[in-house]
């Protein structure tokens, strides 16, 4: 059952993930099943400080990549809000970076504008999902458009798609996961005897951790993901804000605590959890927990991640992402393109 | 995107899973999201040796369960082929037991009849998927009907749904899983020092193993599942027959081999694998392999199961079913009902 489908796509942001999405779209010989998307045009790519490229008749993606790789920027100049208002698009992919102190306000503005303008929206920015999902989903519904967010949790592993489309008929009772790579990597290094500071520096060298690791270490990134899961997947939606998610700080973990856990045949993990306490009460937590080695959560190392979904009929289903790369995250956007193509 | 939907369902077979499906459908207060299915009627339930119950205006499912629980059978008498021909249904759920020596011939006949008659088909019987999928899918396509088979691998965990709907745009490169409960349970017991014979007897007492465990121990049940996965999930479909799937026998496993694996920090597991060697060549295997304890496959015990899907874009995704019960398997049928409702 295919909707009328002729998307004219506007990308906001063009970081690593955005470039990988365009590389995949530009290479159907290497990724043959991309053809199943049917016809689409990319009508614009707008960045904050590296220029913009627009073409209402559709950009040549190979040339876009050449220009970027040659010059490290685009020649055009337009800001996102103007591009949303003035470009002839019907699908906006919001890929600007998450701004936790600003509670995603800028991305929320972009998405509001895009939906009001009659576009579908793919958001890779977690802010709108954590802080404004209820409002944005209502707006999308009123306008007869879709809003989807597959990359925001577990990179591109289609957890939202799985739960919303492949687990229909179930009530979702609980969600538990290891969803933050930095803390998971750091805990793994600390198990080897590396100090917290050295482990964080190592994660930064690998590109896993941000220059300022505070939001990861203090559980904010995980709390944002917990809010996103609860807001999108519970029915009725949770309206859980990250500020309401209880957080443990990784800075509280001592080498002794790690050794004690190991002595008990267990590992410390930062576990995200959310469940509906009652109709009006959804609880979210980011807890440092001791996980026995017989639990699959104990095996999730490095940048891998895991989510356990507890349902009323199908029971417990666990989905694991093993050693993701940039393509995995890019796939989230492609998954969302398919989902918008097919309706909900 | 909802198809015209007003299914009149005919069940063939009424074993444990069928009864659990009907119990769930009969109790929307307990399973509120079942309402999302919309309107449907169950117009008949036909068993081979426990009678039949038919009502073209729709059976009262609570009364059907009362009659069954009181009398252990239904009062009516009609055979499956006659019921398919003469009942006013448009969806047949094939739940008769798998007949490996007969290569699923009877279930294949039922499904052919049902599709020719213009019905959609849900098959819980693996035989048609392993031995006749290509023919039956072509027939369904010609008739504009659907055929789906979610319960045939990993009980009701929606693996077909996940791969076909939630991983669109990916090429499926490889599938690996632990998919047979009996051998997995028996290997677990043998690790504790129990003999093969005692372990099989224990599995039979628990209802995990059949009275004749040969098909499980010799890898036939697993080979049928490998064929089902390859036939349904590869594109183009594989036409892999269970006879072409290489099989290891559990009878070849000695206590010494289990101890040696343990000494190396590993466990023996019966691993199902299938991948496309070339366009015309799909390989399937059921192998006894030594799995290190750091691999999530090593943690799958008892009746749990696991499937690793390797894709060209999204990378490696692992789906695990933890401690399934009858409801998990029953959910497979419910998942298929939703899938037929929504088209593909």
XYZ file of C-alpha atoms in Angstrom:
688
model
C 0.000 0.000 0.000
C 2.034 2.905 -1.302
C 1.123 6.546 -0.743
C 1.472 9.049 -3.513
C 5.218 9.336 -3.434
C 7.394 11.857 -5.139
C 9.453 13.335 -2.346
C 11.492 16.465 -2.870
C 13.912 16.259 0.016
C 15.589 19.137 1.860
C 18.465 18.210 4.196
C 19.200 20.505 7.147
C 22.753 19.730 8.247
C 25.409 17.732 6.418
C 27.611 16.026 8.994
C 29.064 12.510 8.825
C 25.690 10.816 8.846
C 24.146 13.116 6.241
C 27.114 12.582 3.920
C 26.853 8.816 4.343
C 23.126 8.935 3.512
C 23.891 10.846 0.317
C 26.742 8.460 -0.552
C 24.372 5.498 -0.233
C 21.621 7.189 -2.253
C 24.207 8.103 -4.911
C 25.374 4.498 -5.341
C 22.454 2.213 -6.267
C 24.866 -0.179 -7.989
C 26.449 -0.950 -4.628
C 23.154 -0.902 -2.683
C 20.664 -2.405 -5.112
C 17.634 -2.557 -2.829
C 17.651 1.250 -2.510
C 15.847 1.146 -5.858
C 12.745 0.033 -3.956
C 12.434 3.626 -2.743
C 11.223 4.648 -6.184
C 11.692 8.171 -7.511
C 12.758 11.034 -5.297
C 14.709 14.262 -5.622
C 17.087 15.924 -3.198
C 16.290 19.607 -3.768
C 18.605 21.114 -1.186
C 21.270 20.663 1.464
C 21.651 23.528 3.936
C 24.372 23.746 6.567
C 24.873 26.297 9.307
C 28.450 27.343 8.526
C 29.483 25.374 5.423
C 27.156 26.885 2.838
C 24.220 25.404 0.987
C 23.378 23.829 -2.340
C 19.902 24.015 -3.843
C 18.305 22.853 -7.076
C 14.519 22.694 -7.416
C 14.901 20.167 -10.245
C 16.988 17.863 -8.080
C 20.670 17.860 -7.137
C 23.089 15.495 -8.840
C 24.249 13.675 -5.704
C 27.562 12.488 -7.141
C 28.458 16.086 -8.012
C 27.312 17.281 -4.589
C 29.753 14.841 -2.982
C 32.537 15.884 -5.356
C 32.009 19.542 -4.513
C 31.995 18.786 -0.806
C 35.066 16.565 -0.935
C 36.962 19.110 -3.038
C 36.005 22.276 -1.182
C 34.798 21.112 2.243
C 31.751 23.353 1.848
C 29.021 24.404 -0.561
C 29.083 27.697 -2.446
C 25.497 28.794 -1.827
C 24.368 30.629 1.294
C 20.925 30.384 2.827
C 19.786 29.805 6.380
C 17.630 26.844 7.350
C 14.454 28.809 8.124
C 14.593 30.617 4.767
C 15.284 27.360 2.940
C 12.302 25.711 4.637
C 10.059 28.628 3.642
C 11.308 29.197 0.129
C 12.393 25.835 -1.282
C 9.849 23.662 -3.080
C 10.242 20.587 -0.874
C 7.794 18.164 0.720
C 10.155 16.297 3.048
C 12.604 17.845 5.478
C 15.407 15.790 7.052
C 16.464 17.575 10.256
C 20.110 16.589 10.886
C 21.405 19.533 12.912
C 23.343 18.622 16.093
C 21.502 18.040 19.362
C 21.541 21.048 21.663
C 20.806 19.755 25.189
C 21.006 23.081 27.108
C 18.700 24.682 24.530
C 16.321 21.694 24.738
C 16.403 21.280 20.977
C 14.663 24.638 20.448
C 16.174 25.378 17.045
C 15.429 21.942 15.603
C 11.905 22.170 17.029
C 11.445 25.494 15.188
C 12.660 23.936 11.924
C 10.268 21.015 12.258
C 7.311 23.226 13.182
C 7.969 25.365 10.120
C 8.340 22.326 7.877
C 5.133 20.667 9.079
C 3.157 23.918 8.851
C 4.460 24.198 5.331
C 3.003 20.752 4.513
C 6.193 18.697 4.540
C 6.830 15.294 6.029
C 9.693 15.316 8.551
C 12.509 12.922 9.385
C 14.294 14.085 12.522
C 17.734 12.720 13.368
C 17.879 15.313 16.125
C 16.697 13.820 19.421
C 15.732 17.183 20.911
C 12.334 17.504 19.229
C 11.482 13.898 20.130
C 12.444 14.360 23.773
C 11.033 17.861 24.353
C 8.243 18.468 21.827
C 7.006 15.156 20.425
C 3.400 15.530 21.536
C 3.029 18.971 19.965
C 4.855 18.036 16.752
C 2.961 14.797 16.266
C -0.342 16.624 16.732
C 0.735 19.226 14.208
C 1.788 16.515 11.735
C -1.559 14.785 12.219
C -3.485 18.021 11.647
C -1.542 18.654 8.468
C -1.867 15.040 7.264
C 1.902 14.607 7.270
C 4.280 12.158 8.922
C 7.085 12.657 11.426
C 9.572 9.845 12.085
C 12.836 9.591 14.036
C 14.541 6.224 13.521
C 18.162 7.364 13.991
C 17.542 8.983 17.376
C 17.869 5.741 19.380
C 20.245 2.844 18.541
C 21.572 4.588 15.441
C 19.787 3.185 12.428
C 18.590 -0.089 13.905
C 14.893 0.268 13.263
C 13.608 0.075 16.834
C 10.716 2.480 16.316
C 9.793 0.729 13.106
C 10.027 -2.683 14.803
C 7.853 -1.772 17.747
C 5.308 0.338 15.893
C 4.917 -1.785 12.786
C 6.228 -5.288 13.471
C 4.813 -5.669 17.006
C 1.290 -4.396 16.332
C -1.412 -5.737 18.608
C 0.911 -5.694 21.624
C 0.853 -3.333 24.534
C 4.419 -2.185 25.284
C 4.935 -2.750 29.002
C 8.598 -1.885 29.463
C 11.701 -0.818 27.530
C 15.254 -1.406 28.815
C 18.458 -0.748 26.953
C 22.126 0.115 26.793
C 21.921 3.135 24.552
C 24.912 5.398 25.225
C 28.187 4.400 23.548
C 30.503 6.692 25.508
C 29.591 5.384 28.941
C 29.563 1.803 27.704
C 33.012 2.200 26.155
C 34.374 3.951 29.251
C 33.066 1.227 31.591
C 34.700 -1.410 29.367
C 38.046 0.396 29.578
C 37.732 0.866 33.343
C 37.248 -2.919 33.649
C 40.727 -3.229 32.121
C 42.117 -0.921 34.817
C 42.116 2.324 32.847
C 41.073 5.433 34.812
C 37.861 7.300 34.009
C 39.810 10.279 32.640
C 42.047 8.161 30.385
C 39.065 6.132 29.172
C 37.178 9.323 28.264
C 40.240 10.625 26.406
C 40.425 7.317 24.514
C 36.750 7.569 23.587
C 37.366 11.098 22.307
C 40.307 9.924 20.176
C 38.044 7.215 18.655
C 35.363 9.796 17.911
C 32.885 8.041 20.226
C 32.763 10.815 22.842
C 32.160 14.531 22.300
C 34.831 17.127 23.159
C 32.710 17.914 26.227
C 31.779 14.489 27.614
C 29.586 15.852 30.419
C 26.254 15.084 28.762
C 27.278 11.479 28.224
C 28.878 10.917 31.643
C 26.037 12.553 33.556
C 23.452 10.453 31.737
C 21.846 13.317 29.809
C 22.243 11.737 26.377
C 20.725 8.520 27.732
C 17.911 10.441 29.450
C 17.060 12.132 26.155
C 16.845 8.684 24.518
C 14.673 7.331 27.338
C 12.307 10.265 26.827
C 12.278 9.669 23.056
C 11.413 5.975 23.487
C 8.667 6.680 26.014
C 7.162 9.551 24.045
C 7.036 7.685 20.746
C 6.374 4.084 21.769
C 3.958 4.139 24.679
C 0.266 4.494 23.973
C -0.953 6.972 24.911
C 2.352 8.832 24.447
C 4.226 9.623 27.601
C 5.195 13.294 27.391
C 8.239 12.348 29.460
C 10.858 15.125 29.547
C 14.557 14.299 29.984
C 14.608 16.440 33.148
C 12.140 13.977 34.715
C 14.349 10.972 33.975
C 16.304 9.893 37.070
C 20.023 9.788 36.247
C 23.117 8.155 37.758
C 26.457 9.770 36.974
C 29.316 7.649 35.681
C 31.607 9.802 37.836
C 30.230 7.914 40.848
C 31.752 4.644 39.619
C 34.973 3.673 41.383
C 37.494 1.007 40.326
C 36.556 -0.847 43.538
C 32.911 -1.056 42.513
C 33.905 -2.478 39.130
C 36.181 -5.050 40.784
C 33.470 -6.048 43.250
C 30.999 -6.574 40.412
C 33.570 -8.692 38.530
C 34.141 -10.767 41.674
C 30.407 -11.520 41.704
C 30.492 -12.591 38.009
C 28.905 -9.370 36.838
C 29.585 -6.132 34.989
C 28.470 -2.572 35.568
C 26.354 -1.140 32.785
C 24.448 2.106 32.290
C 20.923 0.802 31.773
C 18.102 2.953 30.408
C 14.627 1.954 31.542
C 11.116 3.229 31.080
C 7.734 1.779 31.929
C 4.218 2.982 32.546
C 3.494 3.079 36.255
C -0.143 4.020 35.704
C -2.160 5.694 32.964
C -0.856 9.129 33.899
C 2.564 8.128 35.218
C 5.496 7.023 33.077
C 8.816 6.461 34.846
C 12.197 6.807 33.165
C 15.609 6.015 34.660
C 19.248 5.915 33.657
C 20.813 3.624 36.260
C 24.216 2.092 36.763
C 23.398 -1.541 37.353
C 25.291 -4.730 38.020
C 24.470 -7.167 35.211
C 25.273 -10.893 35.542
C 27.361 -12.338 32.712
C 24.471 -14.638 31.790
C 22.366 -11.636 30.695
C 22.877 -10.507 27.081
C 23.186 -6.939 28.373
C 26.555 -7.924 29.879
C 27.958 -8.769 26.428
C 27.204 -5.393 24.836
C 30.568 -3.735 24.503
C 32.139 -0.814 22.686
C 29.651 1.039 20.519
C 27.135 -1.798 20.293
C 23.738 -1.310 21.865
C 20.738 -3.357 22.963
C 17.048 -2.902 23.696
C 14.696 -5.306 25.480
C 11.017 -4.781 24.693
C 8.502 -6.381 27.074
C 5.042 -6.815 25.578
C 1.757 -8.207 26.837
C 1.351 -10.911 24.165
C 4.639 -11.584 22.362
C 6.684 -11.622 25.582
C 10.257 -10.344 25.711
C 12.096 -9.484 22.519
C 15.668 -8.229 22.525
C 17.226 -6.372 19.624
C 20.988 -5.895 19.473
C 23.081 -3.742 17.210
C 26.530 -5.281 16.725
C 29.489 -3.016 15.900
C 27.589 -0.270 14.114
C 29.314 2.003 11.636
C 28.270 5.198 9.899
C 26.178 3.201 7.407
C 24.119 1.789 10.267
C 23.187 5.280 11.393
C 22.630 6.414 7.810
C 20.270 3.466 7.361
C 17.976 5.041 9.954
C 17.239 7.866 7.517
C 16.667 5.376 4.707
C 14.354 3.350 6.934
C 12.407 6.535 7.623
C 12.181 7.286 3.884
C 10.629 3.840 3.344
C 8.293 4.371 6.247
C 7.031 7.702 4.945
C 6.647 6.133 1.515
C 4.408 3.419 2.876
C 2.358 5.417 5.323
C 2.166 4.168 8.876
C -2.705 2.468 4.478
C -5.368 -0.140 5.241
C -6.696 -2.605 2.655
C -10.359 -3.365 2.503
C -10.543 -5.522 5.582
C -13.346 -7.726 6.720
C -11.767 -11.109 7.158
C -13.839 -14.215 7.640
C -11.313 -16.588 9.142
C -11.229 -20.382 8.843
C -8.833 -22.208 11.187
C -7.483 -25.600 10.092
C -6.218 -27.324 13.234
C -6.873 -26.386 16.850
C -3.842 -27.403 18.900
C -2.240 -25.499 21.767
C -1.275 -22.533 19.604
C -4.628 -22.274 17.871
C -6.436 -22.349 21.206
C -4.162 -19.644 22.573
C -4.840 -17.454 19.516
C -8.575 -17.816 20.075
C -8.184 -17.132 23.810
C -6.351 -13.883 23.022
C -8.874 -12.820 20.387
C -11.705 -13.610 22.831
C -10.268 -11.362 25.569
C -9.835 -7.788 24.294
C -10.164 -6.479 27.853
C -6.920 -8.224 28.759
C -5.171 -7.457 25.443
C -6.450 -3.988 24.548
C -4.306 -3.375 21.455
C -5.969 -6.323 19.693
C -8.764 -3.830 18.994
C -6.475 -2.270 16.379
C -7.237 -5.301 14.193
C -10.673 -3.894 13.517
C -13.632 -6.126 12.655
C -13.224 -9.773 11.755
C -15.188 -12.993 12.064
C -13.991 -16.518 12.790
C -16.328 -18.569 10.590
C -14.927 -22.004 11.283
C -12.488 -24.218 13.153
C -11.828 -27.617 11.611
C -9.748 -30.355 13.224
C -8.711 -33.720 11.855
C -10.006 -35.936 14.661
C -11.698 -33.622 17.162
C -14.633 -32.401 15.110
C -15.388 -28.998 13.672
C -17.433 -25.918 14.452
C -18.725 -23.607 11.737
C -20.874 -20.501 11.651
C -21.008 -18.309 8.552
C -22.171 -15.379 10.685
C -19.174 -15.724 12.989
C -18.469 -18.005 15.939
C -18.809 -16.720 19.492
C -15.218 -17.380 20.568
C -15.938 -17.545 24.293
C -18.544 -20.257 23.654
C -16.168 -22.094 21.317
C -13.603 -22.253 24.127
C -16.254 -23.370 26.635
C -17.372 -26.175 24.324
C -13.780 -27.267 23.771
C -12.861 -27.150 27.452
C -16.003 -29.048 28.428
C -15.987 -31.716 25.746
C -12.412 -31.786 24.418
C -13.804 -31.699 20.885
C -16.338 -30.003 18.628
C -19.643 -31.607 17.674
C -19.583 -30.878 13.941
C -17.793 -33.040 11.391
C -16.248 -31.797 8.169
C -12.856 -32.391 6.606
C -10.462 -29.552 5.829
C -10.717 -29.716 2.032
C -14.522 -29.620 2.141
C -14.466 -26.759 4.640
C -12.095 -24.775 2.412
C -14.350 -25.333 -0.589
C -17.723 -24.815 1.046
C -17.257 -22.282 3.836
C -17.656 -18.588 3.090
C -14.178 -17.508 4.266
C -11.516 -15.202 2.852
C -8.628 -16.070 5.160
C -7.383 -19.546 6.001
C -5.056 -20.156 8.961
C -3.241 -23.447 8.299
C -2.286 -24.862 11.725
C -2.079 -28.594 11.029
C 1.064 -30.343 12.344
C 4.224 -30.447 10.233
C 4.679 -33.720 8.367
C 8.382 -33.975 7.488
C 8.363 -37.368 5.706
C 5.393 -36.228 3.606
C 7.143 -32.900 2.848
C 4.117 -30.953 4.003
C 2.004 -32.298 1.136
C -1.349 -32.089 2.913
C -0.824 -28.532 4.165
C 0.375 -27.539 0.691
C -2.873 -28.918 -0.770
C -4.929 -26.933 1.762
C -3.098 -23.716 0.947
C -3.347 -24.236 -2.809
C -7.084 -24.792 -2.488
C -7.487 -21.735 -0.259
C -5.520 -19.410 -2.564
C -7.320 -20.693 -5.671
C -10.543 -19.996 -3.841
C -9.445 -16.348 -3.341
C -8.452 -16.483 0.327
C -5.458 -14.974 2.044
C -3.379 -17.581 3.899
C -1.518 -17.625 7.199
C 0.541 -20.795 7.466
C 1.868 -21.920 10.828
C 2.919 -25.135 9.133
C 6.557 -24.924 8.005
C 6.150 -27.586 5.284
C 4.626 -25.321 2.634
C 7.257 -22.637 3.310
C 10.135 -25.118 3.053
C 8.914 -27.208 0.124
C 6.495 -25.111 -1.952
C 6.997 -21.427 -1.172
C 7.839 -20.359 -4.704
C 4.766 -21.989 -6.210
C 2.429 -20.803 -3.453
C 3.710 -17.230 -3.516
C 3.261 -17.097 -7.298
C -0.265 -18.442 -6.930
C -1.024 -15.868 -4.216
C 0.342 -13.112 -6.442
C -1.743 -14.248 -9.416
C -4.850 -14.284 -7.262
C -4.060 -10.930 -5.639
C -3.914 -12.526 -2.187
C -1.308 -12.670 0.566
C 0.517 -15.592 2.165
C 2.451 -15.093 5.409
C 4.164 -17.444 7.859
C 5.384 -15.605 10.970
C 5.111 -18.493 13.470
C 7.224 -20.885 11.400
C 10.593 -19.561 12.652
C 11.275 -18.261 16.205
C 7.676 -18.841 17.296
C 5.852 -15.555 17.129
C 8.822 -13.190 17.200
C 8.179 -11.290 14.010
C 11.383 -12.105 12.144
C 9.799 -12.160 8.690
C 7.952 -8.963 9.464
C 11.132 -7.329 10.795
C 13.273 -8.226 7.805
C 10.670 -7.656 5.096
C 9.087 -4.497 6.479
C 11.428 -2.893 9.010
C 14.705 -3.484 7.119
C 13.568 -2.322 3.672
C 16.288 -1.011 1.401
C 18.804 -3.568 2.671
C 20.109 -6.587 0.863
C 20.074 -9.572 3.254
C 23.546 -11.100 3.067
C 23.409 -13.794 5.721
C 21.119 -15.275 8.369
C 22.417 -17.227 11.381
C 20.395 -18.508 14.286
C 19.720 -20.932 17.087
C 16.258 -22.035 16.096
C 15.606 -25.521 17.479
C 14.572 -25.704 21.152
C 15.017 -29.432 21.648
C 18.683 -29.566 20.640
C 19.434 -26.367 22.519
C 17.792 -27.710 25.672
C 19.535 -31.088 25.318
C 22.974 -29.483 24.866
C 22.353 -27.383 27.981
C 21.519 -30.497 29.999
C 24.541 -32.370 28.626
C 26.730 -29.489 29.853
C 25.460 -30.343 33.337
C 26.592 -33.953 32.860
C 23.249 -35.450 31.857
C 23.393 -38.095 29.104
C 21.836 -37.465 25.679
C 19.096 -40.029 26.337
C 18.180 -38.599 29.747
C 18.248 -35.058 28.389
C 15.885 -36.013 25.552
C 13.550 -37.696 28.038
C 13.597 -34.513 30.137
C 12.766 -32.406 27.082
C 9.861 -34.729 26.331
C 8.536 -34.409 29.888
C 8.671 -30.595 29.519
C 6.792 -30.790 26.226
C 9.745 -29.276 24.344
C 10.603 -32.433 22.363
C 8.260 -34.604 20.308
C 7.586 -38.240 21.224
C 9.897 -39.135 18.319
C 12.857 -36.769 18.746
C 14.640 -37.924 15.568
C 13.689 -34.922 13.443
C 15.028 -32.541 16.070
C 18.215 -34.485 16.893
C 19.111 -35.108 13.246
C 18.685 -31.421 12.405
C 15.611 -31.840 10.186
C 13.459 -29.339 12.061
C 16.290 -26.819 11.874
C 16.873 -27.565 8.175
C 13.202 -26.892 7.471
C 13.557 -23.523 9.223
C 16.723 -22.678 7.285
C 14.866 -23.405 4.056
C 11.927 -21.264 5.204
C 14.181 -18.296 6.014
C 16.078 -18.551 2.726
C 12.972 -19.010 0.613
C 11.081 -16.089 2.133
C 13.805 -13.572 2.936
C 16.358 -13.691 0.132
C 15.671 -11.749 -3.034
C 15.249 -13.389 -5.419
C 13.806 -16.215 -3.288
C 16.089 -19.169 -2.787
C 14.013 -22.274 -3.562
C 16.179 -24.055 -1.007
C 14.762 -27.473 -0.031
C 15.454 -28.929 3.435
C 17.102 -31.956 1.765
C 19.773 -29.598 0.374
C 20.600 -28.182 3.808
C 23.743 -29.782 5.236
C 22.993 -31.230 8.682
C 25.039 -32.282 11.720
C 23.448 -34.814 14.049
C 23.328 -34.113 17.774
C 24.020 -37.841 18.276
C 27.621 -37.122 17.219
C 28.186 -34.917 20.296
C 30.108 -36.635 23.077
C 30.485 -35.493 26.692
C 34.225 -35.094 25.959
C 33.541 -32.624 23.161
C 31.314 -30.565 25.462
C 33.994 -30.591 28.187
C 36.700 -29.580 25.710
C 34.589 -26.659 24.503
C 33.977 -25.571 28.107
C 37.712 -25.745 28.805
C 38.225 -23.319 25.920
C 35.607 -20.903 27.357
C 33.007 -21.943 24.813
C 29.747 -23.812 24.379
C 28.467 -26.136 21.675
C 25.388 -24.854 19.868
C 23.374 -26.052 16.891
C 23.681 -23.070 14.553
C 21.496 -22.599 11.498
C 23.079 -20.604 8.678
C 22.129 -19.543 5.194
C 23.691 -17.139 2.717
C 23.701 -16.527 -0.994
C 26.863 -17.888 -2.543
C 26.007 -16.494 -5.959
C 22.856 -15.481 -7.789
C 21.876 -19.088 -8.431
C 23.427 -20.664 -5.353
C 22.076 -20.379 -1.817
C 23.801 -22.443 0.858
C 22.093 -23.665 4.022
C 23.663 -25.495 6.955
C 22.757 -26.814 10.383
C 26.111 -27.104 12.126
C 27.232 -27.931 15.631
C 29.614 -25.107 16.425
C 31.755 -24.030 19.333
C 30.593 -20.568 20.390
C 32.746 -18.393 22.688
C 30.989 -17.106 25.801
C 31.456 -13.536 24.551
C 29.045 -14.186 21.655
C 25.349 -13.646 22.461
C 24.633 -17.001 20.802
C 26.339 -18.667 23.793
C 23.756 -17.212 26.199
C 20.704 -18.588 24.416
C 19.464 -21.374 26.635
C 16.381 -23.504 27.099
C 13.639 -22.611 24.649
C 14.964 -19.152 23.815
C 16.154 -18.489 20.292
C 18.229 -15.949 18.381
C 18.726 -14.734 14.819
C 21.556 -12.585 13.451
C 20.713 -10.755 10.241
C 23.638 -9.366 8.223
C 22.660 -6.624 5.796
C 24.548 -4.493 3.292
C 23.625 -1.103 4.792
C 22.335 -1.471 8.359
C 25.070 -3.931 9.368
C 24.430 -6.738 11.849
C 21.199 -6.859 13.797
C 20.471 -9.602 16.311
C 16.989 -10.444 17.502
C 16.510 -12.642 20.556
C 13.401 -14.257 21.920
C 13.660 -14.684 25.698
C 11.733 -17.476 27.423
C 8.848 -17.719 24.976
C 5.509 -19.143 26.034
C 2.427 -20.187 24.116
C 1.348 -16.546 23.802
C 4.582 -15.735 21.974
C 3.809 -18.334 19.329
C 0.162 -17.283 19.204
C 1.328 -13.719 18.603
C 2.828 -14.858 15.296
C -0.685 -15.470 13.982
C -1.832 -12.092 15.288
C 1.186 -10.417 13.660
C 0.204 -12.083 10.383
C -3.383 -10.840 10.754
C -2.066 -7.273 11.086
C 0.235 -7.782 8.144
C -2.541 -9.014 5.870
C -4.690 -6.127 7.078
C -2.079 -3.613 6.039
C -0.910 -5.160 2.801
C 2.776 -5.719 2.412
